[in-house]
Amino acid sequence: MLIQLSIALAAVAFVGLVVFVILTLRKGMTTLGETNKTLGEVRNAIHGLTGEATQLIHTANQVTRDVKGKIKTIDPIFESAHNVGEVIQTVTETFKKNATDIGQNLSQEPEKPAVKSKSGQIRVNTKFQ
């Protein structure tokens, strides 16, 4: 009788184990179903974001092309400004050189007194070489 009782107890334990495994598997299936649903939602969100990202990239490319075109349009203006700057620098250097030459020439000649004309105006005699 002890063997029959042991077999019955083992059978009950096995049935209990099977019930526990079935409950665990059902919970696992429920969790997997929710996970699949969540993954589906994530895929839809990613597809929506992909469309938006593609549109954003196209817009950025259009803006880049537009900016490049405008830069090409403005380039001659900057080149002209650069040329004007060089001309102004050349003129400044020429004035500076001429002013230095005039100053040296004036310092080498003796000063001539101012002459008063008959009309009352004062004329200054200067001689530039």
PDB file of C-alpha atoms in Angstrom:
ATOM      1  CA  MET A   1       0.000   0.000   0.000  1.00  0.00           C
ATOM      2  CA  LEU A   2       2.908   2.342   0.578  1.00  0.00           C
ATOM      3  CA  ILE A   3       3.952   2.059  -3.039  1.00  0.00           C
ATOM      4  CA  GLN A   4       0.432   2.916  -4.229  1.00  0.00           C
ATOM      5  CA  LEU A   5       0.355   5.936  -1.942  1.00  0.00           C
ATOM      6  CA  SER A   6       3.747   7.080  -3.243  1.00  0.00           C
ATOM      7  CA  ILE A   7       2.593   6.678  -6.836  1.00  0.00           C
ATOM      8  CA  ALA A   8      -0.606   8.642  -6.102  1.00  0.00           C
ATOM      9  CA  LEU A   9       1.392  11.382  -4.377  1.00  0.00           C
ATOM     10  CA  ALA A  10       3.816  11.543  -7.325  1.00  0.00           C
ATOM     11  CA  ALA A  11       0.853  11.751  -9.732  1.00  0.00           C
ATOM     12  CA  VAL A  12      -0.692  14.610  -7.725  1.00  0.00           C
ATOM     13  CA  ALA A  13       2.665  16.412  -7.647  1.00  0.00           C
ATOM     14  CA  PHE A  14       3.006  15.906 -11.382  1.00  0.00           C
ATOM     15  CA  VAL A  15      -0.501  17.254 -11.998  1.00  0.00           C
ATOM     16  CA  GLY A  16       0.314  20.264  -9.789  1.00  0.00           C
ATOM     17  CA  LEU A  17       3.527  20.836 -11.742  1.00  0.00           C
ATOM     18  CA  VAL A  18       1.669  20.594 -15.043  1.00  0.00           C
ATOM     19  CA  VAL A  19      -0.971  23.094 -13.824  1.00  0.00           C
ATOM     20  CA  PHE A  20       1.779  25.505 -12.688  1.00  0.00           C
ATOM     21  CA  VAL A  21       3.584  25.146 -16.055  1.00  0.00           C
ATOM     22  CA  ILE A  22       0.302  25.762 -17.922  1.00  0.00           C
ATOM     23  CA  LEU A  23      -0.414  28.927 -15.890  1.00  0.00           C
ATOM     24  CA  THR A  24       3.141  30.146 -16.451  1.00  0.00           C
ATOM     25  CA  LEU A  25       2.892  29.506 -20.198  1.00  0.00           C
ATOM     26  CA  ARG A  26      -0.458  31.340 -20.388  1.00  0.00           C
ATOM     27  CA  LYS A  27       1.068  34.373 -18.642  1.00  0.00           C
ATOM     28  CA  GLY A  28       4.017  34.128 -21.007  1.00  0.00           C
ATOM     29  CA  MET A  29       1.662  34.060 -24.005  1.00  0.00           C
ATOM     30  CA  THR A  30      -0.209  37.109 -22.684  1.00  0.00           C
ATOM     31  CA  THR A  31       3.086  38.941 -22.239  1.00  0.00           C
ATOM     32  CA  LEU A  32       4.207  37.957 -25.742  1.00  0.00           C
ATOM     33  CA  GLY A  33       0.891  39.214 -27.164  1.00  0.00           C
ATOM     34  CA  GLU A  34       1.337  42.576 -25.452  1.00  0.00           C
ATOM     35  CA  THR A  35       4.937  42.705 -26.653  1.00  0.00           C
ATOM     36  CA  ASN A  36       3.832  42.045 -30.240  1.00  0.00           C
ATOM     37  CA  LYS A  37       1.210  44.782 -29.958  1.00  0.00           C
ATOM     38  CA  THR A  38       3.807  47.225 -28.609  1.00  0.00           C
ATOM     39  CA  LEU A  39       6.242  46.295 -31.376  1.00  0.00           C
ATOM     40  CA  GLY A  40       3.527  46.946 -33.944  1.00  0.00           C
ATOM     41  CA  GLU A  41       2.905  50.393 -32.473  1.00  0.00           C
ATOM     42  CA  VAL A  42       6.643  51.103 -32.452  1.00  0.00           C
ATOM     43  CA  ARG A  43       6.910  50.051 -36.105  1.00  0.00           C
ATOM     44  CA  ASN A  44       4.049  52.384 -37.037  1.00  0.00           C
ATOM     45  CA  ALA A  45       5.670  55.227 -35.109  1.00  0.00           C
ATOM     46  CA  ILE A  46       9.011  54.552 -36.792  1.00  0.00           C
ATOM     47  CA  HIS A  47       7.382  54.538 -40.224  1.00  0.00           C
ATOM     48  CA  GLY A  48       5.757  57.872 -39.430  1.00  0.00           C
ATOM     49  CA  LEU A  49       9.050  59.288 -38.208  1.00  0.00           C
ATOM     50  CA  THR A  50      10.837  57.924 -41.255  1.00  0.00           C
ATOM     51  CA  GLY A  51       8.455  59.832 -43.502  1.00  0.00           C
ATOM     52  CA  GLU A  52       8.943  63.006 -41.498  1.00  0.00           C
ATOM     53  CA  ALA A  53      12.729  62.544 -41.471  1.00  0.00           C
ATOM     54  CA  THR A  54      12.741  62.010 -45.240  1.00  0.00           C
ATOM     55  CA  GLN A  55      10.714  65.191 -45.726  1.00  0.00           C
ATOM     56  CA  LEU A  56      13.071  67.062 -43.402  1.00  0.00           C
ATOM     57  CA  ILE A  57      16.099  65.835 -45.374  1.00  0.00           C
ATOM     58  CA  HIS A  58      14.504  66.949 -48.645  1.00  0.00           C
ATOM     59  CA  THR A  59      13.738  70.360 -47.154  1.00  0.00           C
ATOM     60  CA  ALA A  60      17.302  70.677 -45.832  1.00  0.00           C
ATOM     61  CA  ASN A  61      18.652  69.784 -49.284  1.00  0.00           C
ATOM     62  CA  GLN A  62      16.461  72.456 -50.883  1.00  0.00           C
ATOM     63  CA  VAL A  63      17.617  75.047 -48.362  1.00  0.00           C
ATOM     64  CA  THR A  64      21.246  74.054 -48.966  1.00  0.00           C
ATOM     65  CA  ARG A  65      20.826  74.408 -52.741  1.00  0.00           C
ATOM     66  CA  ASP A  66      19.145  77.773 -52.246  1.00  0.00           C
ATOM     67  CA  VAL A  67      21.925  79.029 -49.962  1.00  0.00           C
ATOM     68  CA  LYS A  68      24.607  77.833 -52.388  1.00  0.00           C
ATOM     69  CA  GLY A  69      22.859  79.661 -55.232  1.00  0.00           C
ATOM     70  CA  LYS A  70      22.646  82.837 -53.202  1.00  0.00           C
ATOM     71  CA  ILE A  71      26.305  82.560 -52.234  1.00  0.00           C
ATOM     72  CA  LYS A  72      27.208  82.254 -55.925  1.00  0.00           C
ATOM     73  CA  THR A  73      25.116  85.348 -56.575  1.00  0.00           C
ATOM     74  CA  ILE A  74      26.816  87.322 -53.793  1.00  0.00           C
ATOM     75  CA  ASP A  75      30.361  86.152 -54.637  1.00  0.00           C
ATOM     76  CA  PRO A  76      30.933  88.872 -57.294  1.00  0.00           C
ATOM     77  CA  ILE A  77      29.865  91.520 -54.775  1.00  0.00           C
ATOM     78  CA  PHE A  78      32.463  90.318 -52.279  1.00  0.00           C
ATOM     79  CA  GLU A  79      35.067  90.167 -55.056  1.00  0.00           C
ATOM     80  CA  SER A  80      34.207  93.759 -56.010  1.00  0.00           C
ATOM     81  CA  ALA A  81      34.425  94.826 -52.369  1.00  0.00           C
ATOM     82  CA  HIS A  82      37.841  93.168 -52.176  1.00  0.00           C
ATOM     83  CA  ASN A  83      38.956  95.027 -55.315  1.00  0.00           C
ATOM     84  CA  VAL A  84      37.637  98.333 -53.912  1.00  0.00           C
ATOM     85  CA  GLY A  85      39.580  97.679 -50.714  1.00  0.00           C
ATOM     86  CA  GLU A  86      42.763  97.100 -52.700  1.00  0.00           C
ATOM     87  CA  VAL A  87      42.187 100.310 -54.689  1.00  0.00           C
ATOM     88  CA  ILE A  88      41.591 102.289 -51.478  1.00  0.00           C
ATOM     89  CA  GLN A  89      44.766 100.829 -50.005  1.00  0.00           C
ATOM     90  CA  THR A  90      46.735 101.773 -53.137  1.00  0.00           C
ATOM     91  CA  VAL A  91      45.301 105.319 -53.090  1.00  0.00           C
ATOM     92  CA  THR A  92      46.122 105.646 -49.392  1.00  0.00           C
ATOM     93  CA  GLU A  93      49.675 104.477 -49.957  1.00  0.00           C
ATOM     94  CA  THR A  94      50.030 106.935 -52.875  1.00  0.00           C
ATOM     95  CA  PHE A  95      48.711 109.843 -50.780  1.00  0.00           C
ATOM     96  CA  LYS A  96      51.007 108.863 -47.943  1.00  0.00           C
ATOM     97  CA  LYS A  97      54.031 108.734 -50.258  1.00  0.00           C
ATOM     98  CA  ASN A  98      53.121 112.054 -51.891  1.00  0.00           C
ATOM     99  CA  ALA A  99      52.553 113.700 -48.513  1.00  0.00           C
ATOM    100  CA  THR A 100      55.963 112.459 -47.362  1.00  0.00           C
ATOM    101  CA  ASP A 101      57.589 113.753 -50.578  1.00  0.00           C
ATOM    102  CA  ILE A 102      55.849 117.136 -50.256  1.00  0.00           C
ATOM    103  CA  GLY A 103      56.884 117.376 -46.618  1.00  0.00           C
ATOM    104  CA  GLN A 104      60.503 116.649 -47.525  1.00  0.00           C
ATOM    105  CA  ASN A 105      60.445 119.183 -50.383  1.00  0.00           C
ATOM    106  CA  LEU A 106      58.948 121.880 -48.165  1.00  0.00           C
ATOM    107  CA  SER A 107      61.506 121.277 -45.460  1.00  0.00           C
ATOM    108  CA  GLN A 108      64.339 121.609 -47.959  1.00  0.00           C
ATOM    109  CA  GLU A 109      63.195 125.009 -49.382  1.00  0.00           C
ATOM    110  CA  PRO A 110      63.391 128.211 -47.358  1.00  0.00           C
ATOM    111  CA  GLU A 111      60.081 129.726 -46.394  1.00  0.00           C
ATOM    112  CA  LYS A 112      58.971 132.636 -48.563  1.00  0.00           C
ATOM    113  CA  PRO A 113      57.062 135.432 -46.933  1.00  0.00           C
ATOM    114  CA  ALA A 114      53.442 136.023 -47.772  1.00  0.00           C
ATOM    115  CA  VAL A 115      52.869 138.785 -50.291  1.00  0.00           C
ATOM    116  CA  LYS A 116      50.039 141.224 -49.928  1.00  0.00           C
ATOM    117  CA  SER A 117      48.447 142.214 -53.213  1.00  0.00           C
ATOM    118  CA  LYS A 118      46.947 145.556 -54.032  1.00  0.00           C
ATOM    119  CA  SER A 119      43.445 144.160 -53.545  1.00  0.00           C
ATOM    120  CA  GLY A 120      44.265 143.319 -49.932  1.00  0.00           C
ATOM    121  CA  GLN A 121      44.427 139.560 -50.393  1.00  0.00           C
ATOM    122  CA  ILE A 122      47.391 137.652 -49.028  1.00  0.00           C
ATOM    123  CA  ARG A 123      49.105 135.295 -51.468  1.00  0.00           C
ATOM    124  CA  VAL A 124      51.444 132.608 -50.248  1.00  0.00           C
ATOM    125  CA  ASN A 125      54.238 131.719 -52.664  1.00  0.00           C
ATOM    126  CA  THR A 126      54.734 127.984 -52.778  1.00  0.00           C
ATOM    127  CA  LYS A 127      56.765 125.957 -55.177  1.00  0.00           C
ATOM    128  CA  PHE A 128      56.209 122.230 -55.606  1.00  0.00           C
ATOM    129  CA  GLN A 129      58.608 120.107 -57.544  1.00  0.00           C
TER     130      GLN A 129
END
